Short mmCIF file of C-alpha atoms and ligand atoms in Angstrom, two decimals:
data_model
loop_
_atom_site.label_atom_id
_atom_site.label_comp_id
_atom_site.label_asym_id
_atom_site.label_seq_id
_atom_site.Cartn_x
_atom_site.Cartn_y
_atom_site.Cartn_z
CA UNK A 1 2.08 -11.69 -13.89
CA UNK A 2 3.15 -9.58 -10.92
CA UNK A 3 1.05 -6.45 -10.28
CA UNK A 4 3.90 -4.34 -11.65
CA UNK A 5 6.71 -5.37 -13.98
CA UNK A 6 9.60 -3.85 -15.89
CA UNK A 7 9.52 -5.12 -19.48
CA UNK A 8 12.42 -3.77 -21.58
CA UNK A 9 11.91 -0.08 -20.87
CA UNK A 10 8.18 -0.30 -20.17
CA UNK A 11 6.48 -0.34 -16.79
CA UNK A 12 3.49 -2.65 -17.06
CA UNK A 13 0.76 -2.75 -14.43
CA UNK A 14 -2.93 -3.51 -14.02
CA UNK A 15 -5.37 -0.57 -14.18
CA UNK A 16 -7.09 -1.21 -10.84
CA UNK A 17 -9.87 1.30 -11.51
CA UNK A 18 -11.24 -1.18 -14.07
CA UNK A 19 -11.32 -4.20 -11.74
CA UNK A 20 -13.14 -6.48 -11.17
CA UNK A 21 -15.12 -6.20 -14.41
CA UNK A 22 -12.15 -5.77 -16.79
CA UNK A 23 -8.51 -6.79 -16.61
CA UNK A 24 -6.73 -3.96 -18.43
CA UNK A 25 -2.93 -3.56 -18.51
CA UNK A 26 -1.30 -0.15 -18.51
CA UNK A 27 2.04 0.30 -20.26
CA UNK A 28 4.03 3.35 -19.23
CA UNK A 29 7.16 4.82 -20.78
CA UNK A 30 7.49 8.12 -18.91
CA UNK A 31 7.83 8.94 -15.23
CA UNK A 32 4.99 11.49 -15.39
CA UNK A 33 2.65 8.73 -16.67
CA UNK A 34 3.52 6.70 -13.55
CA UNK A 35 2.83 9.78 -11.39
CA UNK A 36 -0.59 10.30 -13.05
CA UNK A 37 -1.47 6.62 -12.61
CA UNK A 38 -0.63 6.91 -8.88
CA UNK A 39 -2.73 10.11 -8.57
CA UNK A 40 -5.70 8.51 -10.32
CA UNK A 41 -5.30 5.34 -8.21
CA UNK A 42 -4.88 3.15 -11.28
CA UNK A 43 -2.28 1.63 -9.03
CA UNK A 44 -2.53 2.04 -5.31
CA UNK A 45 -1.49 0.48 -2.00
CA UNK A 46 1.58 1.79 -0.15
CA UNK A 47 4.12 -0.91 -1.14
CA UNK A 48 2.97 -0.89 -4.79
CA UNK A 49 3.21 2.88 -5.19
CA UNK A 50 6.66 2.68 -3.55
CA UNK A 51 7.93 0.27 -6.22
CA UNK A 52 6.06 2.24 -8.92
CA UNK A 53 7.95 5.40 -7.86
CA UNK A 54 11.25 3.49 -8.14
CA UNK A 55 10.25 2.26 -11.62
CA UNK A 56 9.22 5.83 -12.56
CA UNK A 57 12.76 6.97 -11.81
CA UNK A 58 14.09 3.95 -13.69
CA UNK A 59 12.15 5.14 -16.79
CA UNK A 60 13.72 8.60 -16.49
CA UNK A 61 17.17 7.00 -16.24
CA UNK A 62 16.58 4.49 -19.04
CA UNK A 63 15.47 7.11 -21.61
CA UNK A 64 17.82 9.88 -20.49
CA UNK A 65 20.14 11.39 -23.10
CA UNK A 66 22.46 12.76 -20.41
CA UNK A 67 26.13 11.94 -20.78
CA UNK A 68 27.42 13.19 -17.46
CA UNK A 69 26.39 11.68 -14.14
CA UNK A 70 25.51 15.14 -12.68
CA UNK A 71 23.04 15.80 -15.54
CA UNK A 72 21.32 12.47 -15.01
CA UNK A 73 21.12 13.11 -11.26
CA UNK A 74 19.40 16.47 -12.02
CA UNK A 75 16.83 14.73 -14.23
CA UNK A 76 16.23 12.14 -11.51
CA UNK A 77 15.69 14.91 -8.96
CA UNK A 78 13.08 16.58 -11.24
CA UNK A 79 11.22 13.28 -11.69
CA UNK A 80 11.44 12.61 -7.94
CA UNK A 81 9.76 15.96 -7.29
CA UNK A 82 6.85 15.03 -9.59
CA UNK A 83 6.48 11.70 -7.75
CA UNK A 84 6.69 13.32 -4.30
CA UNK A 85 3.72 15.54 -5.24
CA UNK A 86 1.39 12.58 -5.94
CA UNK A 87 0.05 10.99 -2.75
CA UNK A 88 1.48 12.43 0.47
CA UNK A 89 0.48 9.90 3.14
CA UNK A 90 2.09 6.58 2.22
CA UNK A 91 5.69 6.39 3.38
CA UNK A 92 6.86 3.88 0.76
CA UNK A 93 7.25 6.21 -2.27
CA UNK A 94 9.38 8.62 -0.19
CA UNK A 95 11.47 5.68 1.05
CA UNK A 96 11.86 4.36 -2.52
CA UNK A 97 12.82 7.73 -3.99
CA UNK A 98 15.46 8.27 -1.28
CA UNK A 99 16.89 4.80 -1.84
CA UNK A 100 17.19 5.27 -5.63
CA UNK A 101 18.63 8.79 -5.26
CA UNK A 102 21.25 7.58 -2.77
CA UNK A 103 22.22 4.64 -5.01
CA UNK A 104 22.55 7.00 -8.00
CA UNK A 105 24.77 9.44 -6.07
CA UNK A 106 27.01 6.62 -4.85
CA UNK A 107 27.36 5.00 -8.30
CA UNK A 108 30.52 5.60 -10.26
CA UNK A 109 30.95 6.08 -14.01
CA UNK A 110 29.12 8.15 -16.60
CA UNK A 111 25.35 8.67 -17.01
CA UNK A 112 24.91 5.33 -18.78
CA UNK A 113 26.54 3.40 -15.91
CA UNK A 114 24.43 5.25 -13.34
CA UNK A 115 21.24 4.67 -15.35
CA UNK A 116 21.93 0.94 -15.28
CA UNK A 117 22.46 1.07 -11.50
CA UNK A 118 19.08 2.84 -11.11
CA UNK A 119 17.15 0.33 -13.26
CA UNK A 120 18.80 -2.60 -11.43
CA UNK A 121 17.98 -1.09 -8.05
CA UNK A 122 14.30 -0.60 -8.98
CA UNK A 123 14.17 -4.25 -10.09
CA UNK A 124 15.79 -5.33 -6.82
CA UNK A 125 13.18 -3.37 -4.86
CA UNK A 126 10.37 -5.13 -6.72
CA UNK A 127 11.91 -8.55 -5.96
CA UNK A 128 12.48 -7.60 -2.33
CA UNK A 129 8.84 -6.56 -1.95
CA UNK A 130 7.70 -10.09 -2.79
CA UNK A 131 10.24 -11.68 -0.40
CA UNK A 132 9.25 -9.23 2.34
CA UNK A 133 5.57 -10.05 1.95
CA UNK A 134 6.28 -13.78 2.11
CA UNK A 135 8.14 -13.22 5.39
CA UNK A 136 5.31 -11.06 6.77
CA UNK A 137 2.96 -13.91 5.83
CA UNK A 138 5.16 -16.48 7.56
CA UNK A 139 5.37 -14.48 10.82
CA UNK A 140 1.77 -13.29 10.80
CA UNK A 141 0.22 -16.67 10.03
CA UNK A 142 1.33 -17.84 13.49
CA UNK A 143 -1.24 -15.42 14.91
CA UNK A 144 -4.07 -17.09 12.99
CA UNK A 145 -5.72 -20.21 14.43
CA UNK A 146 -7.49 -22.91 12.51
CA UNK A 147 -11.14 -21.86 12.09
CA UNK A 148 -10.56 -18.11 12.55
CA UNK A 149 -12.68 -15.46 10.90
CA UNK A 150 -10.52 -12.45 10.10
CA UNK A 151 -11.89 -9.01 9.35
CA UNK A 152 -9.86 -6.89 6.94
CA UNK A 153 -10.23 -3.39 5.50
CA UNK A 154 -9.33 -1.90 2.13
CA UNK A 155 -7.06 -4.01 -0.09
CA UNK A 156 -3.69 -5.21 1.14
CA UNK A 157 -3.21 -8.11 -1.26
CA UNK A 158 -1.19 -8.80 -4.42
CA UNK A 159 -2.84 -5.74 -5.95
CA UNK A 160 -1.52 -3.42 -3.23
CA UNK A 161 2.01 -4.80 -3.51
CA UNK A 162 4.21 -6.35 -6.20
CA UNK A 163 2.77 -9.74 -5.23
CA UNK A 164 1.28 -11.73 -2.33
CA UNK A 165 0.27 -8.84 -0.06
CA UNK A 166 0.74 -7.77 3.55
CA UNK A 167 -2.38 -8.27 5.72
CA UNK A 168 -3.94 -10.35 2.94
CA UNK A 169 -0.58 -12.12 2.60
CA UNK A 170 -0.90 -13.22 6.24
CA UNK A 171 -4.36 -14.65 5.55
CA UNK A 172 -3.05 -16.24 2.34
CA UNK A 173 -0.11 -17.84 4.22
CA UNK A 174 -2.42 -19.30 6.89
CA UNK A 175 -4.65 -20.69 4.13
CA UNK A 176 -1.67 -22.19 2.29
CA UNK A 177 -0.65 -23.92 5.54
CA UNK A 178 -4.01 -25.69 5.47
CA UNK A 179 -5.74 -23.64 8.16
CA UNK A 180 -9.44 -23.07 7.68
CA UNK A 181 -9.81 -19.31 7.53
CA UNK A 182 -12.66 -17.13 6.43
CA UNK A 183 -12.58 -13.42 5.79
CA UNK A 184 -14.98 -10.57 6.37
CA UNK A 185 -14.03 -7.77 3.97
CA UNK A 186 -15.32 -4.22 4.35
CA UNK A 187 -16.37 -2.57 1.10
CA UNK A 188 -14.15 0.49 1.93
CA UNK A 189 -16.01 3.61 0.87
CA UNK A 190 -15.51 5.70 -1.15
CA UNK A 191 -13.16 3.91 -3.58
CA UNK A 192 -14.43 0.40 -2.77
CA UNK A 193 -11.04 -1.33 -2.63
CA UNK A 194 -12.56 -4.03 -0.40
CA UNK A 195 -15.57 -4.76 -2.60
CA UNK A 196 -13.73 -4.51 -5.91
CA UNK A 197 -10.22 -5.76 -5.14
CA UNK A 198 -10.08 -7.78 -1.89
CA UNK A 199 -13.21 -9.75 -2.77
CA UNK A 200 -11.75 -10.33 -6.27
CA UNK A 201 -8.41 -11.63 -4.95
CA UNK A 202 -9.89 -13.89 -2.27
CA UNK A 203 -12.51 -15.30 -4.60
CA UNK A 204 -9.82 -16.06 -7.18
CA UNK A 205 -7.79 -17.91 -4.49
CA UNK A 206 -10.82 -19.79 -3.19
CA UNK A 207 -10.58 -18.27 0.31
CA UNK A 208 -14.11 -17.84 1.75
CA UNK A 209 -15.03 -14.15 1.90
CA UNK A 210 -18.10 -12.25 3.02
CA UNK A 211 -18.45 -8.63 2.00
CA UNK A 212 -19.95 -6.07 4.40
CA UNK A 213 -20.47 -2.32 4.24
CA UNK A 214 -18.15 -0.29 6.47
CA UNK A 215 -21.02 0.54 8.82
CA UNK A 216 -21.63 -3.17 9.61
CA UNK A 217 -18.31 -3.64 11.48
CA UNK A 218 -19.81 -2.99 14.94
CA UNK A 219 -22.69 -5.30 14.21
CA UNK A 220 -20.55 -8.28 13.13
CA UNK A 221 -18.21 -7.78 16.08
CA UNK A 222 -21.01 -7.61 18.63
CA UNK A 223 -22.45 -10.81 17.14
CA UNK A 224 -19.07 -12.50 17.81
CA UNK A 225 -18.47 -13.14 14.14
CA UNK A 226 -14.89 -11.79 14.15
CA UNK A 227 -11.88 -13.48 15.81
CA UNK A 228 -9.11 -11.15 14.63
CA UNK A 229 -8.58 -8.00 12.61
CA UNK A 230 -5.68 -7.71 10.15
CA UNK A 231 -5.10 -4.44 8.28
CA UNK A 232 -2.20 -2.86 6.41
CA UNK A 233 -0.59 0.55 6.88
CA UNK A 234 0.38 3.52 4.75
CA UNK A 235 2.70 5.02 7.33
CA UNK A 236 3.63 3.87 10.81
CA UNK A 237 4.76 6.74 12.98
CA UNK A 238 5.99 6.55 16.60
CA UNK A 239 2.58 6.89 18.18
CA UNK A 240 0.13 5.62 15.56
CA UNK A 241 -0.69 3.63 12.47
CA UNK A 242 -1.99 5.62 9.52
CA UNK A 243 -4.14 3.58 7.16
CA UNK A 244 -7.25 3.72 4.97
CA UNK A 245 -10.08 5.86 6.28
CA UNK A 246 -12.24 3.70 8.55
CA UNK A 247 -9.33 1.84 10.15
CA UNK A 248 -9.55 3.91 13.35
CA UNK A 249 -13.25 3.07 13.78
CA UNK A 250 -12.48 -0.64 13.31
CA UNK A 251 -9.63 -0.47 15.86
CA UNK A 252 -11.79 1.20 18.52
CA UNK A 253 -14.58 -1.32 17.94
CA UNK A 254 -12.10 -4.22 18.14
CA UNK A 255 -10.80 -2.82 21.45
CA UNK A 256 -14.35 -2.53 22.80
CA UNK A 257 -15.06 -6.15 21.88
CA UNK A 258 -11.69 -7.57 23.02
CA UNK A 259 -10.72 -8.60 19.47
CA UNK A 260 -6.97 -8.52 18.61
CA UNK A 261 -6.18 -5.77 16.10
CA UNK A 262 -3.06 -6.57 14.04
CA UNK A 263 -1.25 -4.41 11.49
CA UNK A 264 0.88 -6.06 8.80
CA UNK A 265 3.41 -3.86 7.01
CA UNK A 266 6.99 -3.87 5.76
CA UNK A 267 9.59 -1.80 7.62
CA UNK A 268 9.71 0.48 4.54
CA UNK A 269 6.32 1.84 5.73
CA UNK A 270 7.85 2.96 9.04
CA UNK A 271 8.56 6.59 9.76
CA UNK A 272 9.59 6.37 13.39
CA UNK A 273 11.29 9.75 13.54
CA UNK A 274 7.88 11.42 13.26
CA UNK A 275 4.60 11.42 15.18
CA UNK A 276 1.02 11.46 13.91
CA UNK A 277 0.56 15.23 14.23
CA UNK A 278 3.39 15.71 11.71
CA UNK A 279 1.88 13.36 9.11
CA UNK A 280 -0.01 14.67 6.09
CA UNK A 281 -3.39 13.04 5.52
CA UNK A 282 -4.31 13.10 1.85
CA UNK A 283 -7.57 14.92 1.09
CA UNK A 284 -9.04 13.66 -2.15
CA UNK A 285 -11.65 15.16 -4.45
CA UNK A 286 -15.03 15.40 -2.60
CA UNK A 287 -16.68 14.13 -5.78
CA UNK A 288 -15.50 10.65 -4.77
CA UNK A 289 -18.04 10.99 -1.91
CA UNK A 290 -20.85 12.94 -3.61
CA UNK A 291 -20.74 10.68 -6.69
CA UNK A 292 -20.87 6.94 -7.15
CA UNK A 293 -19.09 5.74 -10.32
CA UNK A 294 -19.45 9.27 -11.77
CA UNK A 295 -23.18 9.42 -10.95
CA UNK A 296 -24.19 12.16 -8.50
CA UNK A 297 -25.82 10.74 -5.36
CA UNK A 298 -25.80 13.86 -3.14
CA UNK A 299 -27.70 17.08 -3.83
CA UNK A 300 -25.91 19.64 -6.00
CA UNK A 301 -23.82 22.07 -3.93
CA UNK A 302 -23.62 19.95 -0.76
CA UNK A 303 -20.27 20.07 1.04
CA UNK A 304 -18.38 16.76 1.45
CA UNK A 305 -15.15 15.70 3.16
CA UNK A 306 -12.83 13.09 1.73
CA UNK A 307 -9.78 12.29 3.87
CA UNK A 308 -8.25 9.13 2.36
CA UNK A 309 -6.63 7.93 5.61
CA UNK A 310 -7.06 8.10 9.37
CA UNK A 311 -4.87 7.76 12.44
CA UNK A 312 -5.10 4.83 14.86
CA UNK A 313 -3.26 5.45 18.14
CA UNK A 314 -0.87 2.64 19.18
CA UNK A 315 -2.96 1.84 22.26
CA UNK A 316 -5.43 0.06 19.94
CA UNK A 317 -2.75 -1.96 18.14
CA UNK A 318 -2.11 -5.49 19.48
CA UNK A 319 1.01 -6.05 17.34
CA UNK A 320 2.67 -5.07 14.08
CA UNK A 321 3.75 -7.89 11.78
CA UNK A 322 6.84 -6.99 9.75
CA UNK A 323 9.31 -8.99 7.66
CA UNK A 324 11.58 -8.93 10.73
CA UNK A 325 8.98 -10.54 13.00
CA UNK A 326 6.00 -9.61 15.15
CA UNK A 327 6.62 -6.37 17.05
CA UNK A 328 4.64 -4.88 19.90
CA UNK A 329 4.08 -1.10 19.95
CA UNK A 330 6.61 -1.14 22.82
CA UNK A 331 9.22 -2.84 20.55
CA UNK A 332 8.68 -0.05 18.01
CA UNK A 333 9.56 2.58 20.58
CA UNK A 334 12.78 0.71 21.33
CA UNK A 335 13.54 0.32 17.61
CA UNK A 336 13.37 4.10 17.30
CA UNK A 337 15.52 4.74 20.35
CA UNK A 338 18.31 2.38 19.14
O1 MRU B 401 -5.85 4.62 -1.07
P1 MRU B 401 -5.19 3.28 -1.19
O2 MRU B 401 -6.04 2.26 -1.87
O3 MRU B 401 -3.81 3.40 -1.80
O4 MRU B 401 -4.99 2.81 0.31
C1 MRU B 401 -4.43 1.57 0.58
C2 MRU B 401 -4.39 1.25 2.02
O5 MRU B 401 -4.83 2.00 2.85
C3 MRU B 401 -3.70 -0.01 2.41
O6 MRU B 401 -4.26 -0.52 3.59
C4 MRU B 401 -2.21 0.25 2.65
O7 MRU B 401 -1.66 0.99 1.60
C5 MRU B 401 -1.44 -1.00 2.82
S1 MRU B 401 -1.42 -1.95 1.33
C6 MRU B 401 -0.43 -3.32 1.58
#
């Protein structure tokens, strides 16, 4: 099964908070259930929450009792507002909502016709995500040499997308081409996407993986154990890549050790009309830091910070792998100016 699917008026996905110990499927019938699942990180990863937002709007359209197009569009706008208030940093949900809303406005006919257009468009976006990731894999795998050890952060695999993955898709593509690749995966505090999800996916595929804590990155780099870094992105702005907290530290360390630092992301993650100081970095509940699987680990009353993402300036980025090819930060600037 894909990580998210539309099954006759139900959105079905894997509850990622339960992995790797249990494989539990979530079935959602209402847009607000999709929004809650995004908030609670039952599904996560920028491309996946983008498609989930599109499917959330598809649920609103599918169950709507509106007869006139204008009434359906109003309901879609209300659902879109709920989705926009979930996680502010990843670009993909905003991109997906805009695309569905535009398609709905342009559609002709009554509410039923428009609802069908919305459901079809959400399905198309899910299919496109898989094709896009395959292309990212194809382009990015050219940057991986036989025998490379690649360090990755967070989870950018099938579980962060509809299928295949972005940065993990690149590693997967190189592996499928018969290259010998091994992976060093950071555990990714505080939500442990690396330990729980990346290690799970790579192990399932038989790709050699070694798990490290986030604080071991400098050590493995200084011991020449890393050939390349591949990470994903939640939002790519003109001057920086915004990704899971800890990415910036990894990029600076890679720079210090002369290790190429690559970002793999679809163009739907790009927000080139903005710069990093305009981006909103999601602050999550400090309890994710003071507690470990609901068990308190810090003293009662201690203050904790919990920014979910950080900002890596373009000067640390060797290249960005997209479905359109491998772009340098310089190419990005030109893409924006065109
Ligand atoms: O908080 P998360 O787990 O949603 O964060 C995910 C990441 O930071 C990923 O690197 C990014 O979304 C790209 S996933 C292909």
